[in-house]
Every structure is written in structure tokens, then in C-alpha cells.
Amino acid sequence: MNSLSSLTGREILDSRGRPTVECRCVLSGGAWALASVPSGASTGSAEARELRDGDPQRYLGLGCRTAAAHLSGEIHQAFAGRSFADQRQFDRDLIELDGTADKSRLGANALLAASLAFARAVALDRGVPLYDHFAGLLGDIPRQLPRLTINLFSGGKHAGGQVPIQDVLIVPSSAASTDVALSQAFAVYQAAARLTLEKYGMRALTADEGGLAPPFPDAESMLSDAVAAIRAAGLQPGTDVALAVDVAATHFYDGRHYHWGSQRLDSGEMVQLLAGWLDRFPVVSIEDGLAENDWSAWPELCRCLAPRALVLGDDLLCTNPARIRRAIESRSATALLLKVNQIGTLSEAADALRLASGAGWRVTVSARSGETEDNWLADLAVGWSADQIKVGSITQSERLAKYNRLLAIESDTHLPLVAWPAAPAENSGFAP
Ligand code: PGA
Ligand code: ZN
């Protein structure tokens, strides 16, 4: 392979107007590529650490000039002129150069930008599509296209906390293609916007990922309004379009109780509440139904929900192999939410994916609430044959960049769209 000629970092802005990092990687043969990294707001405590400048006079301390300077400086100096056997060696050397367990010295944002830009430059150098190159990192080929899970309604940390839970997503569960899934999502979103206007007197207020965020009186209203929107779009709830929920429970847990409106629920009550949703609503996936460190209650959550819905771990797992291993051993989840920037390099994210799939889990490749117009996530989801992809709503260009890339990959490859694990209507107690 060509040697690496240069790495350059740059501070750019994400979809919230906050700084993030872009890296340019140039190989000696002339191939070069850019890649930029996303950033979360409802973060897990076990995530790799982004490096922020901390200058309160500039972007509230969120500047990324130091991380970008590490790319152009120390990382460039250590890597320029060298050849790498593969992505794993490149990532291993990045991790060693940083030298910290949480990537806080050089910054997980700098490291991931380098990891991605290198992968993209090598793919260009090889003359293969990025999704093929990503598949090659796993010694595999792309086998399927991911099923879409699309934010419809938002609350929690992405919408000013008007309800405790973070997102209600729609899952076009029987659509035969990405193309059809997107057109159904559009129809439901438009119906939900009309409903929001009629019921709450507003339609324009959207949350960080483009979900509608009216002042719902409670979380159950988000679910019943979502069902109403699916019906109003002329689709069958649970058969054509099912629901997924990101409870993001870490963010309303105080270490003993879940703050649920005026109530204080213990872990068992939280589990019962979520199990009840499966009877009343066509919910096929529940993410972070409990807090990230409420480990002792997760097996019970899994026992109660898993026969009927995916038990998806985001903050719980943080794309971290050690946490995933613990969750597999304790039977705490059945699906991994994979966010590459939670762990900081492509190779470590690949390890997380291997562990989860090896345990028979499903995998959702996910964007962050702060995104850029970069579309590598779509290639990653296809290359790694993810079961689901979670990009946000079907508004806002930082989200559409990924959907549009999925459409392009679909028309180029004709890969099949992965089936939902079982027909949602049969799975859920909900009667359409
Ligand atoms: P984040 O949220 O990107 O703000 O962390 C997304 C999620 O919780 O899935
Ligand atoms: Zn989440």
C-alpha cells in the first residue's frame, strides 16, 4: 500500500453550529480524502472523550482547535511517511500515540477523524466503494441494507425535556426497499406535523435531530400521537409501520429513582411501565429502557421485553467491548446501538460489532444528535451489514446526506433490505 503523506485537521461546525473536527488524509499515490466526526448531547459516561478547547469566550468552551492542531501536528508527525498493513495497525498506532484509556489526550474526536479519513483515502486508492472497503475490514462483503428507524417525535435532552423520554421513532417494517421506507416516513412525518398543528397549535418546532417536539403532556401521548399519524398517512400501525423508542433513561435517573413526571419510579416499576407499552402500542424496539449503570435491573428488563421487542443498549454499552461482554454475560440486552465516536476508532467499533453479532444480537448503526454533512455512516451501515440504521428524522441536510447515500447504494447494488426480526404485529401485543 501507499505510504501516508499527510494528515491535516480543521475545526468545522456541526448541525447544532458547534465545532467538530474534520481530517484530510493524503496518501503518497495521490489519493486523498476528508472525513468529519459527529458529537452527542445525551452521552453515556463510558464514552471516549472528545477534546474541547475549554475557552469560555469561544463557542462556550466547545472549540476544537486543539484537537485539529493535534491532527496537523503530533499525529501527522508520527504517521507521515509510514506505511500501514491495514486499518487495524493504523488505529492501534493512534491509540498508542494517545496513550490514555479514554483517548482524552489527543481527543477521541481527532482520533476518529483520522481513522475515518485514512479508511476513505485507502478505499479511493483501491478504487472500491467505501461500503466495500468497510466490509473488507471485517473480512466480509455487504450482505444487506439496514432497515430505517426514523425519528418522529422528540423529548428529553434533544427537545428541552418537555417529556422524560428522548425519541419515538417509526420503523417502516414491511417496506421492501429504502426508497419505499423513505416515502412512507415522509407521509407519516407530514401527517404528524398536521396533527401537531391541530392538537398543539404548532408545527415548526423541531428537536436536534429533526423530530417534532410539541409540548406533549406525557410520554404515552407521543406514542398514541405516533400511532394516529401512521393511520392518518393511510398506513397500518404495527403492520406497515411500527414504533421504536429511545427512552434514554440515564438522563432522568438519580441513582435510585427514575423521575417520571411527578412520579418517582424504581427500576422494577420502570420495567413494568415499558412492558405495558408493548401491550398498548406497536413498539418493536426499546433503547436504554434503564439507566447506564442500573446493571442489576437490566436482566429483568430483558426478560420482560425481549420476546416481543429488541432491547437495545446505547448509553449502557457505549460501543465498548468490555461493557458489551458484561451485557452478553448477564443477558442484559439483545441489540447494540453502534456509534463509532463512542469508542473512537473504526477497528474498536468493528470489535464491538463482532462481539454483539457473535452473541446473536441485532446491530443498529447510529448517527449522533450533532452531525455533519459527511455521509460515511451510510457506507458503514451497509459495509458492516447492520440490521438497522438510526440517522434522525427525514428533515435537515446532515440527516438527508445519509439517506441520500443509502438511496445511491441501493440503486447501485440492489442489495436486499434486511427483514425485521419477526413480523411486528405478531410480536407485539398491540392489536392494529
Ligand atoms: P446523542 O443521542 O447523539 O445526543 O448522544 C442519540 C441517542 O441517544 O441515541
Ligand atoms: Zn440513545
Coordinates of C-alpha atoms and ligand atoms in Angstrom, one line a residue:
M1 CA 0.0 0.0 0.0
N2 CA 1.0 3.6 -0.5
S3 CA 2.5 5.4 2.5
L4 CA 0.7 8.2 4.2
S5 CA 1.9 11.6 3.1
S6 CA 0.0 13.9 5.4
L7 CA -2.8 14.3 8.0
T8 CA -4.4 17.8 8.4
G9 CA -7.0 18.7 11.0
R10 CA -9.5 21.5 10.7
E11 CA -12.3 22.8 13.0
I12 CA -15.6 22.8 11.3
L13 CA -19.2 23.3 12.6
D14 CA -21.8 20.6 13.2
S15 CA -25.6 20.6 12.8
R16 CA -26.0 22.5 16.1
G17 CA -23.5 25.1 15.0
R18 CA -21.0 23.7 17.5
P19 CA -17.4 23.0 16.5
T20 CA -16.3 19.5 15.5
V21 CA -13.2 18.0 13.7
E22 CA -12.5 17.3 10.1
C23 CA -9.4 15.4 8.9
R24 CA -7.8 15.3 5.5
C25 CA -5.6 12.3 4.8
V26 CA -3.3 12.2 1.8
L27 CA -1.6 9.1 0.5
S28 CA 1.7 9.0 -1.4
G29 CA 0.0 7.8 -4.6
G30 CA -2.1 11.0 -4.6
A31 CA -5.4 9.6 -3.2
W32 CA -6.8 11.9 -0.6
A33 CA -10.0 12.1 1.5
L34 CA -11.8 14.2 4.1
A35 CA -13.8 12.8 7.0
S36 CA -15.6 14.6 9.8
V37 CA -16.9 13.4 13.1
P38 CA -20.3 13.8 14.9
S39 CA -20.9 14.7 18.5
G40 CA -23.6 13.6 21.0
A41 CA -25.6 15.5 23.6
S42 CA -27.2 12.7 25.5
T43 CA -23.9 11.0 26.0
G44 CA -23.0 7.9 28.0
S45 CA -20.4 8.3 30.8
A46 CA -18.3 5.5 29.4
E47 CA -17.8 7.2 26.0
A48 CA -14.3 8.1 24.7
R49 CA -13.5 11.7 25.4
E50 CA -13.8 14.5 22.8
L51 CA -11.1 17.1 23.3
R52 CA -12.6 20.6 23.6
D53 CA -10.7 23.8 23.9
G54 CA -12.4 24.9 27.1
D55 CA -12.2 28.6 26.3
P56 CA -15.4 30.1 27.6
Q57 CA -15.1 33.1 25.3
R58 CA -15.3 30.9 22.2
Y59 CA -18.2 28.6 21.4
L60 CA -18.9 28.2 25.1
G61 CA -15.6 26.3 25.5
L62 CA -16.6 23.8 22.8
G63 CA -13.9 24.8 20.3
C64 CA -12.0 22.0 18.6
R65 CA -8.8 23.9 17.6
T66 CA -6.6 21.9 19.9
A67 CA -7.9 18.6 18.6
A68 CA -7.5 19.8 15.0
A69 CA -4.0 21.0 15.8
H70 CA -3.1 17.6 17.2
L71 CA -4.0 16.1 13.8
S72 CA -1.9 18.5 11.8
G73 CA 0.9 18.4 14.4
E74 CA 1.7 15.4 16.6
I75 CA -0.4 12.8 14.8
H76 CA 0.9 14.0 11.4
Q77 CA 4.5 13.9 12.6
A78 CA 4.2 10.4 14.0
F79 CA 2.4 9.0 10.9
A80 CA 3.8 10.8 7.8
G81 CA 6.0 8.7 5.6
R82 CA 4.8 5.5 7.1
S83 CA 3.0 2.6 5.6
F84 CA 0.3 0.7 7.4
A85 CA -0.5 -3.0 6.9
D86 CA -4.2 -2.3 7.4
Q87 CA -6.7 -0.2 9.3
R88 CA -6.1 -2.1 12.5
Q89 CA -2.5 -1.2 12.6
F90 CA -3.3 2.4 11.8
D91 CA -5.8 2.5 14.7
R92 CA -3.6 0.6 17.1
D93 CA -0.8 3.2 16.5
L94 CA -3.3 6.0 17.0
I95 CA -4.4 4.6 20.3
E96 CA -0.8 4.0 21.4
L97 CA 0.2 7.5 20.5
D98 CA -2.7 8.9 22.5
G99 CA -1.7 6.7 25.5
T100 CA -4.9 7.2 27.6
A101 CA -7.7 4.7 28.2
D102 CA -10.4 7.2 27.1
K103 CA -8.5 8.9 24.3
S104 CA -8.6 12.2 26.2
R105 CA -5.0 13.4 25.5
L106 CA -5.2 13.8 21.7
G107 CA -9.0 13.6 21.7
A108 CA -11.4 10.9 20.5
N109 CA -12.7 13.4 18.0
A110 CA -9.2 13.8 16.5
L111 CA -8.5 10.1 16.5
L112 CA -11.8 9.1 14.9
A113 CA -11.4 11.8 12.2
A114 CA -8.0 10.3 11.3
S115 CA -9.3 6.7 11.4
L116 CA -12.2 7.6 9.0
A117 CA -10.2 9.8 6.7
F118 CA -7.5 7.1 6.4
A119 CA -10.1 4.4 5.6
R120 CA -11.7 6.6 2.9
A121 CA -8.3 7.5 1.4
V122 CA -7.4 3.8 1.2
A123 CA -10.8 2.9 -0.4
L124 CA -10.2 5.6 -3.0
D125 CA -6.7 4.4 -3.6
R126 CA -8.0 0.8 -4.1
G127 CA -10.8 2.1 -6.3
V128 CA -13.6 0.5 -4.4
P129 CA -16.7 2.0 -2.9
L130 CA -16.4 2.9 0.8
Y131 CA -19.0 0.3 1.8
D132 CA -17.0 -2.4 0.2
H133 CA -13.9 -1.2 1.9
F134 CA -15.7 -1.1 5.3
A135 CA -16.9 -4.7 4.7
G136 CA -13.3 -5.8 3.9
L137 CA -12.2 -4.5 7.4
L138 CA -14.4 -7.3 8.8
G139 CA -13.3 -9.8 6.1
D140 CA -16.8 -9.8 4.8
I141 CA -18.9 -8.4 1.9
P142 CA -22.0 -6.3 2.2
R143 CA -24.9 -8.6 2.5
Q144 CA -28.0 -6.4 3.2
L145 CA -29.2 -2.9 3.5
P146 CA -30.2 -1.7 7.0
R147 CA -33.8 -1.1 7.9
L148 CA -34.5 2.5 8.7
T149 CA -35.6 3.7 12.1
I150 CA -36.6 7.4 11.8
N151 CA -37.2 10.0 14.5
L152 CA -40.7 11.3 14.5
F153 CA -41.2 12.8 17.9
S154 CA -38.6 14.0 20.4
G155 CA -38.3 14.9 24.0
G156 CA -35.7 14.6 26.7
K157 CA -32.3 16.2 26.1
H158 CA -32.9 16.8 22.4
A159 CA -36.0 18.9 23.0
G160 CA -35.7 20.8 26.2
G161 CA -37.1 18.0 28.4
Q162 CA -40.8 18.5 27.9
V163 CA -41.2 14.7 28.5
P164 CA -38.6 12.5 30.0
I165 CA -38.1 10.1 27.0
Q166 CA -35.9 11.1 24.2
D167 CA -37.3 9.8 20.9
V168 CA -40.2 8.0 19.3
L169 CA -39.1 6.6 16.0
I170 CA -41.0 5.0 13.2
V171 CA -39.9 1.7 11.6
P172 CA -41.2 1.1 8.1
S173 CA -41.2 -2.6 9.0
S174 CA -42.6 -4.1 5.9
A175 CA -41.2 -1.8 3.2
A176 CA -39.3 -3.8 0.6
S177 CA -36.7 -1.1 -0.1
T178 CA -35.1 2.1 1.3
D179 CA -36.9 4.0 -1.3
V180 CA -40.3 2.9 -0.2
A181 CA -39.4 3.2 3.5
L182 CA -38.4 6.9 3.0
S183 CA -41.6 7.7 1.2
Q184 CA -43.6 6.1 4.0
A185 CA -41.6 8.0 6.5
F186 CA -42.3 11.3 4.7
A187 CA -46.0 10.5 4.7
V188 CA -46.1 9.8 8.4
Y189 CA -43.9 12.8 9.2
Q190 CA -46.3 15.1 7.2
A191 CA -49.3 13.6 9.0
A192 CA -47.6 14.1 12.3
A193 CA -46.8 17.7 11.5
R194 CA -50.5 18.3 10.7
L195 CA -51.5 16.5 13.9
T196 CA -49.1 18.7 15.9
L197 CA -50.6 21.8 14.4
E198 CA -54.2 20.7 15.1
K199 CA -53.6 19.3 18.6
Y200 CA -50.8 21.5 20.0
G201 CA -51.2 24.6 17.8
M202 CA -47.7 24.4 16.4
R203 CA -45.7 22.6 13.8
A204 CA -42.4 24.2 13.2
L205 CA -40.5 23.4 16.4
T206 CA -38.2 20.5 15.8
A207 CA -35.6 19.0 18.0
D208 CA -31.8 18.4 17.4
E209 CA -32.3 15.5 15.0
G210 CA -35.3 17.0 13.3
G211 CA -38.0 15.2 15.3
L212 CA -41.2 17.2 16.0
A213 CA -41.3 18.4 19.6
P214 CA -44.6 19.8 20.6
P215 CA -45.5 20.1 24.4
F216 CA -46.7 16.6 24.8
P217 CA -48.4 16.2 28.2
D218 CA -46.6 12.8 28.7
A219 CA -44.6 10.1 27.0
E220 CA -47.7 7.9 26.3
S221 CA -49.1 10.8 24.2
M222 CA -46.0 10.7 22.0
L223 CA -46.8 7.0 21.3
S224 CA -50.5 7.4 20.7
D225 CA -49.9 10.5 18.5
A226 CA -47.4 8.5 16.5
V227 CA -50.0 5.7 16.0
A228 CA -52.5 8.4 14.9
A229 CA -50.0 9.8 12.5
I230 CA -49.3 6.4 10.9
R231 CA -53.1 5.9 10.5
A232 CA -53.6 9.4 9.1
A233 CA -50.9 8.6 6.5
G234 CA -53.0 5.7 5.3
L235 CA -50.7 3.1 6.8
Q236 CA -51.4 0.3 9.2
P237 CA -49.7 0.7 12.6
G238 CA -47.7 -2.4 13.5
T239 CA -48.0 -3.9 10.1
D240 CA -46.7 -1.3 7.7
V241 CA -45.0 1.0 10.2
A242 CA -44.0 0.0 13.8
L243 CA -42.5 2.2 16.5
A244 CA -39.2 2.2 18.3
V245 CA -38.5 4.2 21.5
D246 CA -35.2 5.7 22.8
V247 CA -36.1 6.1 26.5
A248 CA -32.6 7.4 27.3
A249 CA -33.3 6.6 30.9
T250 CA -29.9 7.5 32.1
H251 CA -30.8 11.1 31.8
F252 CA -33.7 11.0 34.3
Y253 CA -32.3 8.6 36.8
D254 CA -30.8 9.9 40.1
G255 CA -29.1 6.7 41.1
R256 CA -32.2 5.3 43.0
H257 CA -35.2 6.5 41.1
Y258 CA -36.5 7.4 37.6
H259 CA -38.1 10.9 37.6
W260 CA -41.2 10.2 35.6
G261 CA -43.2 13.4 35.6
S262 CA -44.3 13.9 39.2
Q263 CA -43.7 10.2 40.0
R264 CA -40.5 8.5 41.3
L265 CA -40.3 5.0 39.8
D266 CA -37.9 2.3 41.0
S267 CA -36.3 0.0 38.4
G268 CA -39.0 -2.7 38.7
E269 CA -41.7 -0.1 38.1
M270 CA -39.9 1.3 35.1
V271 CA -39.6 -2.2 33.6
Q272 CA -43.4 -2.8 34.2
L273 CA -44.2 0.6 32.6
L274 CA -42.2 -0.3 29.4
A275 CA -43.6 -3.8 29.3
G276 CA -47.1 -2.2 29.4
W277 CA -46.2 -0.1 26.3
L278 CA -45.7 -3.3 24.3
D279 CA -49.3 -4.3 25.0
R280 CA -50.8 -0.9 24.1
F281 CA -48.6 0.3 21.2
P282 CA -46.8 -1.3 18.2
V283 CA -43.4 -0.9 19.8
V284 CA -40.7 -3.3 18.4
S285 CA -37.6 -1.8 19.9
I286 CA -36.7 -0.1 23.2
E287 CA -33.4 1.6 23.6
D288 CA -31.9 2.5 27.0
G289 CA -35.0 1.5 28.9
L290 CA -33.0 1.7 32.1
A291 CA -30.0 3.8 33.1
E292 CA -26.5 3.0 32.0
N293 CA -25.4 1.9 35.5
D294 CA -28.5 0.2 36.6
W295 CA -26.9 -3.1 35.7
S296 CA -28.7 -5.2 38.2
A297 CA -32.2 -4.4 36.7
W298 CA -31.3 -4.8 33.0
P299 CA -31.6 -8.7 33.0
E300 CA -35.2 -8.3 34.3
L301 CA -35.9 -5.7 31.6
C302 CA -34.6 -8.1 29.0
R303 CA -36.7 -11.0 30.3
C304 CA -39.8 -8.9 30.2
L305 CA -39.3 -7.2 26.8
A306 CA -37.1 -9.5 24.7
P307 CA -39.6 -11.9 23.4
R308 CA -41.5 -9.0 21.8
A309 CA -39.1 -6.2 21.2
L310 CA -35.4 -5.5 20.8
V311 CA -33.7 -4.5 24.0
L312 CA -31.2 -2.0 22.6
G313 CA -28.2 -0.7 24.6
D314 CA -26.8 2.8 23.8
D315 CA -25.5 4.6 27.0
L316 CA -25.5 1.1 28.6
L317 CA -22.9 -0.2 26.1
C318 CA -21.2 2.9 24.7
T319 CA -19.9 0.7 21.8
N320 CA -17.4 -0.6 24.3
P321 CA -16.4 -4.2 24.0
A322 CA -15.9 -4.6 27.8
R323 CA -19.4 -3.3 28.5
I324 CA -20.9 -5.4 25.7
R325 CA -19.2 -8.5 27.1
R326 CA -20.7 -7.8 30.5
A327 CA -24.2 -7.3 29.0
I328 CA -23.9 -10.6 27.0
E329 CA -22.9 -12.5 30.1
S330 CA -25.6 -11.0 32.3
R331 CA -28.3 -11.3 29.5
S332 CA -29.0 -7.6 29.7
A333 CA -29.7 -6.7 26.1
T334 CA -30.4 -8.2 22.7
A335 CA -29.1 -5.4 20.4
L336 CA -26.2 -3.0 20.2
L337 CA -26.5 0.7 19.2
L338 CA -23.2 1.2 17.5
K339 CA -21.8 4.8 17.5
V340 CA -18.2 4.8 16.3
N341 CA -17.4 8.0 18.2
Q342 CA -18.4 6.4 21.5
I343 CA -15.3 4.2 21.2
G344 CA -13.1 6.4 18.9
T345 CA -11.6 4.2 16.2
L346 CA -13.1 2.1 13.4
S347 CA -11.2 -1.1 14.5
E348 CA -12.6 -0.9 18.0
A349 CA -16.1 -0.4 16.7
A350 CA -15.6 -3.4 14.5
D351 CA -14.6 -5.4 17.6
A352 CA -17.8 -4.2 19.3
L353 CA -19.9 -5.3 16.3
R354 CA -18.2 -8.7 16.1
L355 CA -18.9 -9.4 19.8
A356 CA -22.6 -8.3 19.5
S357 CA -23.3 -10.3 16.3
G358 CA -21.4 -13.3 17.7
A359 CA -23.9 -13.3 20.6
G360 CA -26.8 -13.3 18.2
W361 CA -27.6 -9.7 18.8
R362 CA -29.0 -7.3 16.3
V363 CA -27.0 -4.2 15.5
T364 CA -28.2 -0.6 14.8
V365 CA -25.6 1.7 13.4
S366 CA -26.4 5.2 14.7
A367 CA -25.7 8.9 14.0
R368 CA -25.3 11.4 16.8
S369 CA -27.5 14.4 17.6
G370 CA -24.7 16.7 16.4
E371 CA -23.9 15.6 12.8
T372 CA -22.2 16.9 9.8
E373 CA -23.0 16.6 6.1
D374 CA -20.5 13.7 5.8
N375 CA -22.2 10.5 4.7
W376 CA -19.8 7.8 5.8
L377 CA -22.3 6.4 8.2
A378 CA -24.4 5.0 5.4
D379 CA -21.4 3.2 3.9
L380 CA -20.6 1.9 7.3
A381 CA -24.1 0.5 7.9
V382 CA -24.1 -1.2 4.6
G383 CA -20.5 -2.4 4.7
W384 CA -21.0 -3.9 8.2
S385 CA -24.4 -5.4 7.2
A386 CA -26.1 -3.6 10.1
D387 CA -29.7 -4.7 10.8
Q388 CA -30.9 -1.1 11.4
I389 CA -29.7 2.4 10.9
K390 CA -30.7 5.4 13.0
V391 CA -30.0 8.7 11.4
G392 CA -32.6 11.0 12.9
S393 CA -35.6 12.5 11.2
I394 CA -36.2 12.9 7.5
T395 CA -35.5 16.6 7.6
Q396 CA -32.2 18.5 7.8
S397 CA -29.4 18.0 5.4
E398 CA -27.0 16.4 7.8
R399 CA -29.6 13.6 8.1
L400 CA -30.5 13.6 4.4
A401 CA -26.9 13.2 3.4
K402 CA -27.0 9.7 4.9
Y403 CA -30.4 8.8 3.5
N404 CA -29.4 10.0 0.0
R405 CA -26.2 7.9 0.2
L406 CA -28.3 4.9 1.2
L407 CA -30.6 5.5 -1.9
A408 CA -27.5 5.7 -4.1
I409 CA -26.1 2.5 -2.6
E410 CA -29.5 0.8 -3.0
S411 CA -29.7 1.7 -6.7
D412 CA -26.1 0.7 -7.3
T413 CA -26.1 -2.6 -5.5
H414 CA -29.7 -3.9 -5.4
L415 CA -28.9 -5.4 -2.0
P416 CA -32.0 -6.6 -0.1
L417 CA -33.3 -4.7 2.8
V418 CA -33.0 -6.7 6.0
A419 CA -36.2 -8.1 7.4
W420 CA -37.3 -7.1 10.8
P421 CA -36.6 -10.0 13.3
A422 CA -40.3 -11.1 13.2
A423 CA -43.5 -9.6 11.9
P424 CA -44.0 -6.7 14.4
A425 CA -47.8 -7.2 14.5
E426 CA -47.3 -10.8 15.6
N427 CA -44.5 -9.8 18.0
S428 CA -46.3 -7.1 19.9
G429 CA -49.4 -7.5 22.0
F430 CA -50.8 -4.4 20.1
A431 CA -53.9 -5.1 18.0
P432 CA -53.8 -3.0 14.9
Ligands
PGA1 P1 -26.8 11.7 21.3 O1 -28.2 11.0 21.3 O2 -26.2 11.6 20.0 O3 -27.2 13.1 21.7 O4 -26.0 11.1 22.4 C1 -28.6 10.0 20.4 C2 -29.1 8.8 21.1 O5 -29.2 8.8 22.4 O6 -29.3 7.7 20.5
ZN2 ZN -29.9 6.7 22.7

